[in-house]
Short mmCIF file of C-alpha atoms and ligand atoms in Angstrom, two decimals:
data_model
loop_
_atom_site.label_atom_id
_atom_site.label_comp_id
_atom_site.label_asym_id
_atom_site.label_seq_id
_atom_site.Cartn_x
_atom_site.Cartn_y
_atom_site.Cartn_z
CA MET A 1 89.80 78.39 101.49
CA PRO A 2 90.77 81.85 102.56
CA ALA A 3 94.07 83.56 102.97
CA ILE A 4 93.74 86.40 105.47
CA VAL A 5 96.23 89.23 105.80
CA LEU A 6 96.89 91.03 109.08
CA VAL A 7 98.66 94.41 108.93
CA GLY A 8 99.56 97.31 111.19
CA ALA A 9 97.61 100.47 110.33
CA GLN A 10 99.94 103.06 111.92
CA TRP A 11 103.71 103.08 112.63
CA GLY A 12 103.94 99.65 114.25
CA ASP A 13 103.39 98.23 117.73
CA GLU A 14 99.62 98.30 117.35
CA GLY A 15 99.24 94.86 118.93
CA LYS A 16 99.58 92.64 115.84
CA GLY A 17 101.14 89.85 117.90
CA LYS A 18 98.22 89.72 120.28
CA ALA A 19 95.70 89.79 117.41
CA THR A 20 97.44 86.91 115.63
CA ASP A 21 97.61 84.94 118.85
CA LEU A 22 93.91 85.58 119.39
CA LEU A 23 93.08 83.79 116.15
CA GLY A 24 95.71 81.12 116.78
CA ASP A 25 93.53 78.17 117.70
CA ARG A 26 91.28 78.65 114.65
CA ILE A 27 93.86 78.97 111.90
CA ASP A 28 96.15 76.42 110.31
CA TYR A 29 99.11 78.45 109.03
CA VAL A 30 100.67 81.76 110.06
CA VAL A 31 103.08 83.18 107.50
CA LYS A 32 105.41 86.05 108.32
CA PHE A 33 105.97 87.74 104.99
CA ASN A 34 108.19 90.78 105.55
CA GLY A 35 110.77 92.30 107.87
CA GLY A 36 112.88 90.39 110.34
CA ASN A 37 113.97 90.82 113.91
CA ASN A 38 113.30 94.55 113.76
CA ALA A 39 109.79 93.51 114.81
CA GLY A 40 108.86 93.02 118.44
CA HIS A 41 105.57 91.41 119.34
CA THR A 42 104.47 90.90 122.93
CA VAL A 43 101.91 88.21 123.57
CA VAL A 44 100.44 87.79 127.05
CA ILE A 45 98.67 84.55 127.87
CA GLU A 46 96.65 84.21 131.06
CA GLN A 47 97.19 80.93 132.91
CA PRO A 48 94.51 78.93 134.70
CA ASP A 49 96.00 80.01 138.09
CA GLY A 50 95.54 83.68 137.17
CA SER A 51 99.21 84.38 136.44
CA ARG A 52 100.34 85.79 133.09
CA GLU A 53 102.94 84.32 130.75
CA LYS A 54 104.60 86.98 128.61
CA TYR A 55 106.34 86.16 125.33
CA ALA A 56 108.41 88.60 123.25
CA LEU A 57 108.77 87.47 119.65
CA HIS A 58 110.97 89.12 117.04
CA LEU A 59 111.57 86.84 114.12
CA LEU A 60 109.11 84.02 114.60
CA PRO A 61 105.49 84.48 113.55
CA SER A 62 103.21 85.02 116.56
CA GLY A 63 101.22 81.91 115.61
CA ILE A 64 104.09 79.79 116.92
CA LEU A 65 102.52 79.96 120.39
CA SER A 66 99.36 78.15 119.26
CA PRO A 67 99.53 74.36 119.19
CA GLY A 68 98.36 73.02 115.84
CA VAL A 69 99.41 76.07 113.84
CA THR A 70 102.15 75.68 111.24
CA PRO A 71 104.34 78.78 111.51
CA VAL A 72 106.08 79.86 108.31
CA ILE A 73 108.90 82.29 107.63
CA GLY A 74 108.16 83.37 104.07
CA ASN A 75 110.51 84.32 101.25
CA GLY A 76 109.98 88.03 101.92
CA VAL A 77 111.56 87.88 105.38
CA VAL A 78 115.21 88.64 106.20
CA VAL A 79 116.55 86.12 108.68
CA ASP A 80 119.23 86.60 111.31
CA LEU A 81 120.06 82.94 111.91
CA GLY A 82 121.57 83.55 115.36
CA VAL A 83 118.35 85.24 116.46
CA LEU A 84 116.23 82.51 114.90
CA PHE A 85 117.84 79.76 116.94
CA GLU A 86 118.06 81.84 120.10
CA GLU A 87 114.33 82.49 119.86
CA LEU A 88 113.54 78.83 119.12
CA ASP A 89 115.69 77.69 122.07
CA GLY A 90 114.00 80.22 124.34
CA LEU A 91 110.53 78.98 123.42
CA GLN A 92 111.50 75.33 123.65
CA ALA A 93 112.88 75.93 127.15
CA ARG A 94 109.43 77.25 128.08
CA GLY A 95 107.71 74.15 126.76
CA ILE A 96 106.51 75.50 123.40
CA ASP A 97 106.61 72.98 120.56
CA THR A 98 108.35 74.73 117.67
CA SER A 99 108.94 71.66 115.52
CA ALA A 100 106.39 72.63 112.86
CA LEU A 101 108.31 75.76 111.76
CA ARG A 102 108.90 76.03 108.00
CA VAL A 103 111.40 78.43 106.47
CA SER A 104 111.51 79.48 102.82
CA GLY A 105 114.77 78.66 101.05
CA ASN A 106 114.37 81.95 99.17
CA ALA A 107 114.36 84.11 102.29
CA HIS A 108 117.53 86.18 102.65
CA VAL A 109 119.87 85.93 105.62
CA ILE A 110 121.34 88.90 107.48
CA PRO A 111 125.12 88.47 107.31
CA ALA A 112 127.34 90.00 110.03
CA TYR A 113 128.58 92.81 107.78
CA ASN A 114 125.05 94.15 107.34
CA ARG A 115 124.48 94.38 111.08
CA VAL A 116 127.71 96.36 111.39
CA LEU A 117 126.84 98.58 108.42
CA ASP A 118 123.33 99.37 109.67
CA LYS A 119 124.68 100.62 113.00
CA THR A 120 127.70 102.36 111.51
CA VAL A 121 125.74 104.24 108.85
CA GLU A 122 123.21 105.41 111.42
CA ARG A 123 125.97 106.74 113.65
CA PHE A 124 127.57 108.45 110.66
CA LEU A 125 124.28 110.13 109.69
CA GLY A 126 124.03 111.83 113.10
CA SER A 127 120.98 114.08 113.20
CA LYS A 128 119.93 112.83 109.75
CA LYS A 129 119.58 109.25 110.96
CA ILE A 130 116.47 107.09 110.36
CA GLY A 131 116.51 105.66 113.88
CA THR A 132 116.67 102.05 112.68
CA THR A 133 116.66 99.09 115.03
CA GLY A 134 120.28 98.38 114.02
CA ARG A 135 119.51 94.80 113.07
CA GLY A 136 120.88 94.97 109.51
CA ILE A 137 117.44 95.08 107.89
CA GLY A 138 118.02 97.94 105.42
CA PRO A 139 121.40 96.78 104.07
CA THR A 140 120.09 93.21 103.65
CA TYR A 141 117.04 94.30 101.63
CA ALA A 142 119.32 96.60 99.62
CA ASP A 143 121.55 93.60 98.81
CA LYS A 144 118.48 91.59 97.80
CA MET A 145 117.47 94.25 95.28
CA ASN A 146 121.06 94.66 94.21
CA ARG A 147 121.23 90.89 93.62
CA THR A 148 124.17 90.47 95.96
CA GLY A 149 122.21 88.95 98.85
CA ILE A 150 122.75 85.60 100.55
CA ARG A 151 119.72 83.31 100.72
CA ILE A 152 118.83 80.50 103.11
CA GLN A 153 119.41 77.92 100.37
CA ASP A 154 122.98 79.17 99.86
CA ILE A 155 123.87 77.91 103.33
CA PHE A 156 123.58 74.31 102.12
CA ASP A 157 126.30 74.58 99.49
CA GLU A 158 129.52 75.77 101.06
CA SER A 159 131.21 76.59 97.78
CA ILE A 160 128.29 78.69 96.52
CA LEU A 161 128.08 80.40 99.91
CA ARG A 162 131.78 81.26 99.88
CA GLN A 163 131.57 82.64 96.35
CA LYS A 164 128.63 84.87 97.24
CA VAL A 165 130.14 86.10 100.49
CA GLU A 166 133.43 86.77 98.73
CA ALA A 167 131.69 88.83 96.05
CA ALA A 168 129.72 90.77 98.64
CA LEU A 169 132.76 91.43 100.80
CA GLU A 170 134.71 92.87 97.89
CA VAL A 171 132.36 95.84 98.04
CA LYS A 172 131.37 95.76 101.72
CA ASN A 173 134.97 95.81 102.95
CA GLN A 174 135.73 98.86 100.83
CA ILE A 175 132.78 100.61 102.42
CA LEU A 176 133.59 99.44 105.94
CA VAL A 177 137.27 100.31 105.81
CA LYS A 178 137.54 103.27 103.44
CA LEU A 179 134.32 105.11 104.22
CA TYR A 180 133.70 104.28 107.84
CA ASN A 181 137.12 103.38 109.18
CA ARG A 182 135.88 100.02 110.47
CA ARG A 183 137.76 96.74 110.42
CA GLU A 184 137.72 94.47 107.39
CA MET A 185 135.70 91.25 107.64
CA SER A 186 136.99 87.94 106.30
CA VAL A 187 135.16 85.42 104.11
CA ASP A 188 135.89 82.74 106.72
CA GLU A 189 134.41 84.68 109.59
CA VAL A 190 131.18 85.48 107.73
CA THR A 191 130.69 82.03 106.20
CA SER A 192 131.53 80.09 109.34
CA GLU A 193 128.94 82.06 111.32
CA LEU A 194 126.30 81.09 108.77
CA LEU A 195 127.44 77.50 108.24
CA GLN A 196 127.20 76.60 111.92
CA TYR A 197 123.40 76.64 111.60
CA ALA A 198 123.13 74.56 108.42
CA GLU A 199 122.33 71.19 109.96
CA ARG A 200 119.71 72.53 112.37
CA LEU A 201 118.19 74.62 109.62
CA ARG A 202 117.98 71.97 106.90
CA PRO A 203 114.85 70.09 108.07
CA MET A 204 112.89 73.34 108.40
CA VAL A 205 113.54 74.56 104.88
CA ALA A 206 110.71 74.07 102.43
CA ASP A 207 109.04 75.40 99.31
CA THR A 208 106.75 77.42 101.53
CA SER A 209 104.78 78.99 98.67
CA LEU A 210 103.86 75.51 97.40
CA GLU A 211 103.03 74.26 100.90
CA VAL A 212 100.78 77.21 101.59
CA SER A 213 99.11 76.85 98.19
CA ASP A 214 98.43 73.16 98.87
CA ALA A 215 97.08 74.05 102.31
CA LEU A 216 94.67 76.57 100.77
CA ASP A 217 93.56 73.96 98.22
CA ALA A 218 92.91 71.57 101.09
CA GLY A 219 90.60 74.09 102.76
CA LYS A 220 93.01 75.31 105.44
CA ILE A 221 93.01 78.86 106.79
CA VAL A 222 96.23 80.80 106.23
CA LEU A 223 96.97 84.04 108.08
CA CYS A 224 99.72 86.26 106.64
CA GLU A 225 101.13 88.34 109.48
CA ALA A 226 102.91 91.62 108.71
CA GLY A 227 105.79 93.01 110.69
CA GLN A 228 105.98 96.83 110.97
CA ALA A 229 103.05 98.77 109.51
CA THR A 230 101.47 100.83 106.74
CA LEU A 231 103.34 104.07 107.46
CA LEU A 232 106.64 102.19 107.72
CA ASP A 233 106.11 100.56 104.29
CA VAL A 234 108.91 101.43 101.89
CA ASP A 235 106.45 102.47 99.16
CA HIS A 236 103.45 103.79 101.07
CA GLY A 237 104.99 104.99 104.33
CA THR A 238 106.67 108.22 105.40
CA TYR A 239 109.74 107.65 103.21
CA PRO A 240 112.65 107.78 103.99
CA TYR A 241 111.60 107.27 107.61
CA VAL A 242 110.38 103.75 106.93
CA THR A 243 111.60 100.20 107.07
CA SER A 244 112.95 98.54 103.92
CA SER A 245 110.12 96.13 103.11
CA ASN A 246 106.47 96.17 102.03
CA ALA A 247 104.54 95.91 105.27
CA THR A 248 101.19 96.54 103.55
CA ALA A 249 98.77 93.91 102.28
CA GLY A 250 100.38 93.73 98.83
CA GLY A 251 103.58 92.57 100.52
CA ALA A 252 101.78 89.40 101.58
CA CYS A 253 101.48 88.30 97.96
CA THR A 254 105.15 88.77 97.10
CA GLY A 255 106.51 87.93 100.55
CA ALA A 256 104.56 84.73 101.05
CA GLY A 257 104.10 83.69 97.42
CA ILE A 258 100.30 83.83 97.60
CA PRO A 259 98.33 85.25 94.65
CA PRO A 260 96.05 88.24 95.36
CA THR A 261 93.03 86.27 94.17
CA ARG A 262 93.30 83.99 97.22
CA ILE A 263 93.12 86.78 99.78
CA THR A 264 89.60 87.20 101.10
CA SER A 265 90.03 89.61 103.98
CA VAL A 266 92.50 92.07 105.43
CA ILE A 267 92.59 92.80 109.14
CA GLY A 268 94.04 96.17 110.14
CA ILE A 269 95.36 96.62 113.66
CA PHE A 270 94.77 100.17 114.87
CA LYS A 271 95.75 101.45 118.30
CA ALA A 272 93.30 103.77 120.10
CA TYR A 273 96.11 106.38 120.09
CA THR A 274 99.28 106.65 117.99
CA THR A 275 102.91 105.72 118.63
CA ARG A 276 106.08 105.82 116.61
CA VAL A 277 109.66 104.65 117.26
CA GLY A 278 112.58 106.25 115.46
CA GLU A 279 112.69 109.45 113.46
CA GLY A 280 110.19 110.96 111.02
CA PRO A 281 107.05 113.10 110.88
CA PHE A 282 104.18 112.46 113.29
CA PRO A 283 101.41 115.09 113.17
CA THR A 284 99.55 114.18 116.38
CA GLU A 285 102.70 113.68 118.47
CA LEU A 286 102.40 115.02 122.03
CA LEU A 287 105.57 116.45 123.48
CA ASP A 288 103.86 117.47 126.72
CA ASP A 289 102.44 115.75 129.80
CA SER A 290 99.68 114.09 127.75
CA GLY A 291 102.31 112.24 125.71
CA GLU A 292 104.06 111.17 128.89
CA TYR A 293 100.71 110.02 130.27
CA LEU A 294 100.04 107.80 127.23
CA ARG A 295 103.59 106.40 127.31
CA LYS A 296 103.27 105.50 131.00
CA THR A 297 99.71 104.25 130.95
CA GLY A 298 100.19 102.30 127.73
CA ALA A 299 103.70 101.04 128.70
CA GLU A 300 105.00 102.37 125.40
CA PHE A 301 108.59 101.19 125.37
CA GLY A 302 110.00 99.22 122.42
CA VAL A 303 110.11 95.41 122.67
CA THR A 304 113.15 95.28 120.38
CA THR A 305 115.31 98.22 121.39
CA GLY A 306 113.72 99.35 124.67
CA ARG A 307 113.42 102.89 123.29
CA PRO A 308 110.56 105.02 124.63
CA ARG A 309 107.90 105.24 121.93
CA ARG A 310 106.77 108.67 120.77
CA CYS A 311 103.06 109.04 121.64
CA GLY A 312 100.13 111.07 120.31
CA TRP A 313 96.36 111.08 119.87
CA ILE A 314 94.56 108.86 117.40
CA ASP A 315 94.78 110.00 113.78
CA THR A 316 91.84 108.94 111.63
CA VAL A 317 93.43 110.40 108.48
CA ILE A 318 96.03 107.67 108.88
CA GLY A 319 93.36 105.06 109.61
CA ARG A 320 91.50 105.98 106.44
CA TYR A 321 94.74 105.88 104.46
CA ALA A 322 95.58 102.43 105.85
CA HIS A 323 92.08 101.29 104.91
CA ARG A 324 92.60 102.43 101.32
CA ILE A 325 96.14 101.11 100.82
CA ASN A 326 95.47 97.70 102.36
CA GLY A 327 91.80 97.14 101.52
CA ILE A 328 91.10 96.59 105.19
CA THR A 329 87.86 94.69 105.77
CA ASP A 330 87.99 94.66 109.59
CA PHE A 331 89.81 96.78 112.11
CA VAL A 332 90.98 95.61 115.51
CA LEU A 333 91.05 98.67 117.79
CA THR A 334 93.65 97.95 120.47
CA LYS A 335 94.50 99.48 123.84
CA LEU A 336 91.19 101.27 124.30
CA ASP A 337 91.62 100.66 128.05
CA VAL A 338 94.58 103.05 128.06
CA LEU A 339 92.26 106.00 127.29
CA SER A 340 90.07 105.50 130.38
CA GLY A 341 90.29 108.40 132.81
CA LEU A 342 90.62 111.30 130.36
CA GLU A 343 88.23 114.23 130.58
CA GLN A 344 88.27 114.73 126.80
CA VAL A 345 89.67 112.50 124.06
CA PRO A 346 90.90 114.40 120.99
CA VAL A 347 90.49 112.62 117.63
CA CYS A 348 92.40 113.94 114.64
CA VAL A 349 89.96 114.14 111.72
CA ALA A 350 91.95 116.18 109.17
CA TYR A 351 95.12 118.25 108.80
CA ASP A 352 95.72 121.91 108.36
CA VAL A 353 98.60 122.45 105.97
CA ASP A 354 99.56 126.10 105.69
CA GLY A 355 95.93 127.16 106.00
CA VAL A 356 94.48 124.47 103.71
CA ARG A 357 92.36 121.62 105.11
CA HIS A 358 93.39 118.10 104.07
CA ASP A 359 90.92 115.30 104.72
CA GLU A 360 93.14 112.72 103.06
CA MET A 361 96.77 111.84 103.65
CA PRO A 362 98.83 114.47 101.77
CA ALA A 363 100.75 112.89 98.90
CA ASP A 364 103.43 115.54 99.17
CA GLN A 365 106.09 114.88 101.82
CA SER A 366 106.50 118.55 102.77
CA ALA A 367 102.75 118.89 103.30
CA PHE A 368 102.79 115.92 105.69
CA HIS A 369 105.79 117.36 107.54
CA HIS A 370 103.89 120.65 107.99
CA ALA A 371 100.53 119.05 108.83
CA THR A 372 98.87 120.33 112.00
CA PRO A 373 96.09 118.09 113.29
CA ILE A 374 92.49 119.31 113.32
CA TYR A 375 90.87 117.68 116.33
CA GLU A 376 87.35 116.90 117.38
CA GLU A 377 87.13 116.63 121.15
CA LEU A 378 85.04 113.71 122.35
CA PRO A 379 83.89 113.38 125.97
CA GLY A 380 85.96 110.83 127.88
CA TRP A 381 85.01 108.08 130.33
CA PHE A 382 86.38 107.20 133.74
CA GLU A 383 85.39 103.58 134.22
CA ASP A 384 88.01 100.81 134.08
CA ILE A 385 86.93 98.87 130.98
CA SER A 386 89.42 96.01 131.22
CA ALA A 387 86.81 93.57 132.55
CA CYS A 388 84.27 94.34 129.78
CA ARG A 389 83.73 91.44 127.38
CA ARG A 390 80.60 92.61 125.57
CA TYR A 391 80.30 95.81 123.59
CA GLU A 392 77.19 96.87 125.52
CA GLU A 393 79.19 96.81 128.76
CA LEU A 394 81.39 99.70 127.61
CA PRO A 395 80.50 103.16 128.95
CA GLU A 396 78.38 105.21 126.57
CA ASN A 397 81.13 107.77 125.84
CA CYS A 398 83.55 104.95 125.13
CA ARG A 399 81.16 103.42 122.58
CA ALA A 400 80.65 106.86 121.06
CA TYR A 401 84.44 107.11 120.63
CA VAL A 402 84.59 103.71 118.91
CA GLU A 403 81.72 104.55 116.59
CA PHE A 404 83.11 107.99 115.74
CA VAL A 405 86.50 106.48 114.84
CA GLU A 406 84.83 103.66 112.91
CA GLN A 407 82.83 106.05 110.80
CA ARG A 408 85.99 108.05 109.97
CA ILE A 409 88.31 105.19 109.06
CA GLY A 410 85.95 103.49 106.66
CA ALA A 411 85.72 99.88 107.84
CA ARG A 412 84.04 98.24 110.78
CA ILE A 413 85.83 97.86 114.09
CA SER A 414 85.27 94.17 114.70
CA VAL A 415 87.40 93.58 117.77
CA ILE A 416 88.35 95.90 120.63
CA GLY A 417 91.33 95.33 122.93
CA VAL A 418 90.77 96.21 126.58
CA GLY A 419 93.98 94.75 128.04
CA PRO A 420 97.16 92.93 127.02
CA GLY A 421 95.87 89.44 127.84
CA ARG A 422 94.63 86.97 125.25
CA SER A 423 91.11 87.07 126.72
CA GLU A 424 90.96 90.84 127.20
CA VAL A 425 88.96 91.58 124.07
CA ILE A 426 85.47 92.46 122.96
CA VAL A 427 84.42 90.72 119.75
CA ARG A 428 81.74 92.58 117.78
CA HIS A 429 82.12 90.59 114.54
CA ASP A 430 83.92 87.30 114.10
CA LEU A 431 87.12 88.07 112.13
CA LEU A 432 86.99 84.71 110.36
CA GLU A 433 83.37 84.93 109.28
CA GLY A 434 83.83 87.60 106.64
P1 LIG B 501 103.06 94.54 117.64
O1 LIG B 501 104.46 94.85 117.28
O2 LIG B 501 102.07 95.17 116.71
O3 LIG B 501 102.80 93.07 117.82
O4 LIG B 501 102.78 95.24 119.06
P2 LIG B 501 103.76 95.23 120.34
O5 LIG B 501 103.69 93.90 120.98
O6 LIG B 501 105.09 95.78 119.97
O7 LIG B 501 103.08 96.35 121.22
C1 LIG B 501 101.77 96.22 121.69
C2 LIG B 501 101.78 96.20 123.25
O8 LIG B 501 100.49 96.43 123.72
C3 LIG B 501 102.19 94.85 123.81
O9 LIG B 501 102.89 95.09 125.01
C4 LIG B 501 100.86 94.16 124.09
O10 LIG B 501 100.94 93.24 125.17
C5 LIG B 501 100.01 95.34 124.48
N1 LIG B 501 98.59 95.23 124.13
C6 LIG B 501 98.03 94.68 123.02
N2 LIG B 501 96.70 94.88 123.00
C7 LIG B 501 96.41 95.57 124.13
C8 LIG B 501 95.21 96.12 124.70
O11 LIG B 501 94.12 96.03 124.13
N3 LIG B 501 95.33 96.79 125.88
C9 LIG B 501 96.51 96.96 126.52
N4 LIG B 501 96.55 97.64 127.67
N5 LIG B 501 97.66 96.46 126.02
C10 LIG B 501 97.61 95.79 124.86
P1 LIG B 502 106.61 95.83 114.87
O1 LIG B 502 106.46 94.67 113.96
C1 LIG B 502 107.85 100.01 115.33
C2 LIG B 502 111.08 101.40 112.70
C3 LIG B 502 112.40 101.75 113.35
C4 LIG B 502 112.87 102.85 112.41
C5 LIG B 502 112.41 102.34 111.06
C6 LIG B 502 113.48 101.61 110.26
O2 LIG B 502 106.96 95.49 116.28
O3 LIG B 502 105.45 96.77 114.74
P2 LIG B 502 114.61 99.22 110.49
O4 LIG B 502 115.43 98.62 111.60
O5 LIG B 502 113.40 98.45 110.13
O6 LIG B 502 115.44 99.56 109.29
O7 LIG B 502 114.12 100.65 111.08
O8 LIG B 502 111.33 101.45 111.31
N1 LIG B 502 110.59 100.03 113.02
C7 LIG B 502 109.57 99.78 113.84
N2 LIG B 502 108.83 100.60 114.61
N3 LIG B 502 107.56 98.69 115.29
C8 LIG B 502 108.28 97.86 114.50
O9 LIG B 502 107.95 96.57 114.31
C9 LIG B 502 109.36 98.38 113.76
N4 LIG B 502 110.26 97.84 112.90
C10 LIG B 502 110.99 98.87 112.44
O10 LIG B 502 112.21 102.23 114.67
O11 LIG B 502 112.19 104.04 112.67
MG1 LIG B 503 106.14 95.73 118.10
#
């Protein structure tokens, strides 16, 4: 049966968590395959009494909120163990059953020195900084590639763990002390922090690739949920202003241990406007009142760091690029409700780069940095659309916006978000029907 991949189509915070949660009661496994607690997913669940329960997830896959789903932290994730157990405790205190969680023994852990290094290096870079979340993500992926990382399975053999930490610290301490004038870290301090979680962690650790493969053989539905997004992907994003993992669909194969031949559809989450957190180019960014309007109306403040998100109009060049890189079969267009009340809604359809029109994402970094958006102005709508549940209920101009964007980005818009709540969606095509 199918493996489905769900990815962000812009610079993150498109509403991936809500989309995963939406499918929650119809899928069997949700596998997080990249990133770590740099992610921040808000899921809002309406209660029978009309109140709203809000959950902020960082490290756990969003499927953890759906009873019956087996949540999996795949080998491609980097795990901050302190955050993992804090998040599990927080959910358990709110009555969520988290006992089904499986964690790959091949996933890497984020040791204390990498959290310190991430923050220290950023401070040192000053105006040249990336604007990372400071969670130790970059240094931990660098160690993985450098073959000096610490994996989940190392935690269960104290002598192996000590050897690996010792080897890592030989280099890390030189960097911390000699380059950055920070204090040295001891093998004991780093290992004891990790070892304290070993007993709680042990029953969750599994050969997750095998388990997922068996589940697929048994006809189960597996959703691979990306953290971050296409333009934050280390290969396909706006390098170096990216995260350090593959957040695109290909990352699901390596990060979950699922072969490409088992993936039958790719869902791209695309916000009705654009946001970005951290540094880096952003052609449709609005530095005026319109940007402030989107930030306020869309509540665009980071779930992880609380930073105000940079805001701009929708960019269909990016949407088309995300479609190509990920093989997106269905888009979920989120936060359409935020655009209600605008006289005109600009849609970026191409870029002008030093007098030359670019219809596709420029491959050259300088061209992208110099790109000026070419807009088509679409007439806006004033109605509150948050109560609409059928496509036909949307105002005519709103439908025209959806169809214009759809035609530009190259795949159908199957679901439309009209509010943060689980039920605040319009389904045009069933995402699981193919
Ligand atoms: P993620 O990182 O991709 O999971 O997205 P975030 O959770 O960081 O950011 C998306 C925000 O938008 C969250 O606060 C969601 O509750 C909210 N959201 C998701 N879909 C919609 C929608 O259709 N309309 C509105 N108004 N808010 C939404
Ligand atoms: P979700 O999953 C938005 C950004 C950071 C920074 C860059 C590198 O919620 O969409 P890192 O700490 O990963 O080394 O930072 O990537 N970033 C995100 N931006 N949403 C995210 O996750 C992000 N995860 C990382 O702001 O610019
Ligand atoms: Mg987010």
